[in-house]
Short mmCIF file of C-alpha atoms and ligand atoms in Angstrom, two decimals:
data_model
loop_
_atom_site.label_atom_id
_atom_site.label_comp_id
_atom_site.label_asym_id
_atom_site.label_seq_id
_atom_site.Cartn_x
_atom_site.Cartn_y
_atom_site.Cartn_z
CA MET A 10 -152.21 33.12 152.98
CA ARG A 11 -151.29 36.49 154.34
CA LEU A 12 -147.60 37.03 154.88
CA LEU A 13 -146.39 39.91 157.01
CA ARG A 14 -142.66 40.74 156.73
CA ARG A 15 -141.07 42.36 159.78
CA SER A 16 -137.25 42.55 159.86
CA SER A 17 -136.01 38.97 160.01
CA GLN A 18 -139.30 37.40 160.99
CA VAL A 19 -142.03 36.27 158.66
CA PHE A 20 -145.29 35.19 160.18
CA SER A 21 -147.83 33.13 158.32
CA ALA A 22 -151.13 31.52 159.01
CA LEU A 23 -149.19 28.31 159.70
CA GLY A 24 -146.85 29.79 162.24
CA ALA A 25 -143.57 31.69 162.03
CA LEU A 26 -140.54 31.53 159.75
CA ILE A 27 -137.56 32.87 161.71
CA TYR A 28 -134.38 33.71 159.78
CA SER A 29 -131.12 33.73 161.68
CA PRO A 30 -128.31 35.40 159.66
CA ALA A 31 -125.67 34.14 162.13
CA ALA A 32 -126.73 30.52 161.82
CA LYS A 33 -127.64 30.92 158.13
CA SER A 34 -130.78 29.02 158.89
CA VAL A 35 -134.49 29.34 158.57
CA ARG A 36 -136.54 27.93 161.42
CA VAL A 37 -140.13 27.09 160.66
CA LEU A 38 -142.37 27.08 163.69
CA SER A 39 -145.82 25.74 163.17
CA THR A 40 -148.51 24.29 165.37
CA GLY A 41 -147.67 20.71 164.40
CA SER A 42 -144.01 20.59 163.45
CA ALA A 43 -140.74 22.43 163.11
CA PHE A 44 -137.66 21.89 161.01
CA ILE A 45 -134.38 23.59 160.32
CA THR A 46 -132.81 24.05 156.91
CA THR A 47 -130.05 26.22 155.49
CA ALA A 48 -130.96 29.63 154.15
CA ARG A 49 -129.16 28.75 150.90
CA THR A 50 -131.76 26.05 150.35
CA PRO A 51 -134.67 27.71 148.56
CA LEU A 52 -137.97 27.07 150.25
CA VAL A 53 -141.09 26.38 148.26
CA LEU A 54 -144.64 26.58 149.43
CA ALA A 55 -146.26 23.29 148.56
CA ASN A 56 -149.99 22.84 148.23
CA ASP A 57 -151.89 19.67 147.70
CA HIS A 58 -154.67 19.87 145.13
CA SER A 59 -157.33 20.56 147.73
CA CYS A 60 -155.31 23.55 149.02
CA LYS A 61 -156.12 22.38 152.54
CA ASN A 62 -152.69 21.04 153.33
CA THR A 63 -150.22 23.87 152.84
CA GLN A 64 -146.69 23.22 154.01
CA PHE A 65 -143.13 24.41 153.56
CA ARG A 66 -140.54 22.01 152.18
CA ALA A 67 -136.94 22.39 151.09
CA MET A 68 -136.28 22.53 147.35
CA SER A 69 -133.65 20.01 146.24
CA ASP A 70 -130.59 21.13 144.29
CA GLU A 71 -132.04 19.50 141.17
CA GLN A 72 -135.35 21.31 141.61
CA ALA A 73 -133.50 24.59 142.07
CA LYS A 74 -131.40 23.95 138.93
CA ALA A 75 -134.57 23.14 137.00
CA GLN A 76 -135.88 26.65 137.64
CA THR A 77 -133.14 28.16 135.47
CA ALA A 78 -132.06 25.28 133.20
CA THR A 79 -132.59 25.77 129.47
CA PRO A 80 -131.91 23.68 126.36
CA GLU A 81 -128.22 23.82 125.45
CA GLU A 82 -126.21 23.14 122.30
CA ASP A 83 -123.99 20.72 124.18
CA THR A 84 -125.28 19.06 127.33
CA ILE A 85 -123.39 17.29 130.09
CA PHE A 86 -124.81 14.04 128.70
CA ASP A 87 -123.41 14.81 125.22
CA LYS A 88 -120.02 15.18 126.92
CA ILE A 89 -120.49 11.82 128.65
CA VAL A 90 -121.43 10.14 125.35
CA ARG A 91 -118.29 11.58 123.70
CA GLY A 92 -116.16 10.44 126.65
CA ASP A 93 -115.14 14.00 127.48
CA ILE A 94 -116.25 13.44 131.06
CA PRO A 95 -116.37 10.04 132.78
CA CYS A 96 -119.39 8.07 133.89
CA LYS A 97 -120.02 4.79 135.67
CA GLU A 98 -121.48 2.91 132.73
CA VAL A 99 -123.96 0.09 133.28
CA TYR A 100 -125.17 -0.48 129.71
CA SER A 101 -124.28 0.64 126.20
CA ASP A 102 -125.38 -0.20 122.66
CA ASP A 103 -125.37 1.69 119.37
CA ARG A 104 -128.29 3.93 120.40
CA VAL A 105 -128.47 4.04 124.18
CA LEU A 106 -126.17 4.59 127.15
CA ALA A 107 -127.00 3.94 130.81
CA PHE A 108 -124.85 5.10 133.72
CA HIS A 109 -125.07 5.79 137.44
CA ASP A 110 -126.45 9.18 138.46
CA VAL A 111 -123.74 11.33 140.03
CA ASN A 112 -126.18 12.49 142.70
CA PRO A 113 -128.28 9.42 143.49
CA THR A 114 -131.63 9.77 145.21
CA ALA A 115 -131.77 6.06 146.13
CA PRO A 116 -129.35 3.11 146.46
CA VAL A 117 -129.86 2.50 142.72
CA HIS A 118 -130.21 5.55 140.47
CA ILE A 119 -129.35 5.02 136.83
CA ILE A 120 -129.74 7.45 133.93
CA VAL A 121 -130.68 6.08 130.49
CA ILE A 122 -130.10 8.37 127.52
CA PRO A 123 -130.15 8.32 123.73
CA LYS A 124 -126.57 8.66 122.47
CA ASN A 125 -127.67 10.90 119.63
CA ARG A 126 -129.89 13.61 121.10
CA ASP A 127 -131.23 14.64 117.66
CA GLY A 128 -133.62 17.28 119.03
CA LEU A 129 -134.71 15.10 121.96
CA SER A 130 -133.94 17.71 124.56
CA GLN A 131 -137.03 16.57 126.44
CA LEU A 132 -139.84 14.05 126.06
CA SER A 133 -142.33 16.67 124.89
CA LYS A 134 -140.10 17.38 121.84
CA ALA A 135 -140.22 13.78 120.63
CA ARG A 136 -141.07 13.31 116.94
CA GLU A 137 -143.13 10.52 115.46
CA ASP A 138 -140.05 9.04 113.77
CA GLN A 139 -138.47 8.68 117.22
CA LYS A 140 -141.12 6.29 118.57
CA ASP A 141 -138.84 3.30 118.07
CA LEU A 142 -136.00 4.98 119.96
CA LEU A 143 -138.40 5.89 122.79
CA GLY A 144 -139.47 2.25 123.00
CA HIS A 145 -135.84 1.14 123.04
CA LEU A 146 -135.02 3.57 125.86
CA MET A 147 -137.92 2.15 127.87
CA TYR A 148 -136.81 -1.40 127.12
CA VAL A 149 -133.25 -0.67 128.28
CA ALA A 150 -134.68 0.98 131.42
CA GLN A 151 -136.61 -2.18 132.29
CA GLN A 152 -133.57 -4.38 131.59
CA VAL A 153 -131.39 -2.27 133.85
CA GLY A 154 -134.13 -1.92 136.48
CA ALA A 155 -134.92 -5.64 136.59
CA LYS A 156 -131.23 -6.49 136.93
CA GLU A 157 -130.27 -3.87 139.51
CA CYS A 158 -133.55 -3.79 141.48
CA PRO A 159 -135.12 -7.26 141.63
CA GLY A 160 -137.65 -6.02 144.20
CA GLY A 161 -139.02 -3.38 141.83
CA PHE A 162 -138.07 0.06 140.66
CA ARG A 163 -139.42 3.36 139.36
CA VAL A 164 -138.82 4.98 135.96
CA VAL A 165 -139.10 8.77 135.89
CA ILE A 166 -138.87 11.28 133.06
CA ASN A 167 -138.81 14.92 134.13
CA ASP A 168 -140.02 17.30 131.43
CA GLY A 169 -139.47 21.06 131.43
CA LYS A 170 -139.32 23.56 134.23
CA ASP A 171 -142.45 22.42 136.06
CA GLY A 172 -141.34 18.82 135.61
CA ALA A 173 -138.06 19.61 137.44
CA GLN A 174 -135.86 18.90 134.40
CA SER A 175 -132.32 20.20 134.82
CA VAL A 176 -130.49 18.54 131.90
CA TYR A 177 -132.04 19.14 128.47
CA HIS A 178 -131.07 15.81 126.92
CA LEU A 179 -133.88 13.28 127.20
CA HIS A 180 -133.17 10.81 129.99
CA LEU A 181 -134.98 8.19 132.02
CA HIS A 182 -134.23 7.86 135.72
CA VAL A 183 -134.28 4.24 136.92
CA ILE A 184 -134.57 4.46 140.69
CA GLY A 185 -134.75 1.65 143.23
CA GLY A 186 -133.03 -0.35 145.91
CA ARG A 187 -135.49 0.84 148.54
CA PRO A 188 -139.28 1.12 148.80
CA MET A 189 -140.48 4.16 146.84
CA LYS A 190 -142.93 6.65 148.27
CA TRP A 191 -146.13 7.72 146.53
CA PRO A 192 -147.30 10.23 145.47
CA PRO A 193 -144.10 11.88 144.20
CA GLY A 194 -143.57 15.50 145.16
P1 AMP B 20 -133.23 15.93 135.61
O1 AMP B 20 -133.35 16.82 136.82
O2 AMP B 20 -134.41 15.04 135.42
O3 AMP B 20 -132.88 16.74 134.38
O4 AMP B 20 -132.05 14.95 135.94
C1 AMP B 20 -130.71 15.20 135.63
C2 AMP B 20 -129.92 14.19 136.40
O5 AMP B 20 -128.61 14.14 135.86
C3 AMP B 20 -129.79 14.49 137.88
O6 AMP B 20 -130.30 13.41 138.64
C4 AMP B 20 -128.29 14.67 138.08
O7 AMP B 20 -127.84 14.19 139.32
C5 AMP B 20 -127.73 13.87 136.92
N1 AMP B 20 -126.41 14.27 136.50
C6 AMP B 20 -125.96 15.51 136.24
N2 AMP B 20 -124.67 15.48 135.86
C7 AMP B 20 -124.31 14.18 135.87
C8 AMP B 20 -123.10 13.49 135.58
N3 AMP B 20 -121.98 14.15 135.20
N4 AMP B 20 -123.07 12.14 135.70
C9 AMP B 20 -124.16 11.47 136.09
N5 AMP B 20 -125.35 12.07 136.37
C10 AMP B 20 -125.41 13.41 136.28
#
């Protein structure tokens, strides 16, 4: 796609992106649709795999955080496990803690984490000796999901920058309470 920048207007093959500094907004004008979003919301150009359906969509806060998030010595989830910051707990045992997500994406959005991170900053760092813990995390996720979302639920693990991971402490999202869409973004 050829983009031509001219002062506050950006034209594309799809239509025009018009930035208004006063309104702090970006207006996307295209042949089929238009939407307004704040300029502080990063915009990403999304392609489907065929590259035929190119469209602009707003990047969520979590996606934006995931662009810069890196593994940390002490994560927000470590602080929750220690009780340094509060959480709305839904399940706890000697290895696993589950609590409500502070920024839910659905009526039910629960985070399931290992209490002892032990190098499990993300799923792709899992060691063979952690298979049992991984199974237990999945089991707790289904227990919580079945209880909170009798109509069904989704379990998501984001991994790394491209996987939109923002907290580098392995966690499963249990999401439900409404019909889920597919495919995910
Ligand atoms: P991810 O983007 O997969 O790394 O997901 C991290 C999740 O942690 C996001 O859904 C956040 O809303 C959630 N989160 C961040 N801080 C807290 C917190 N203090 N309590 C509960 N959930 C949190």
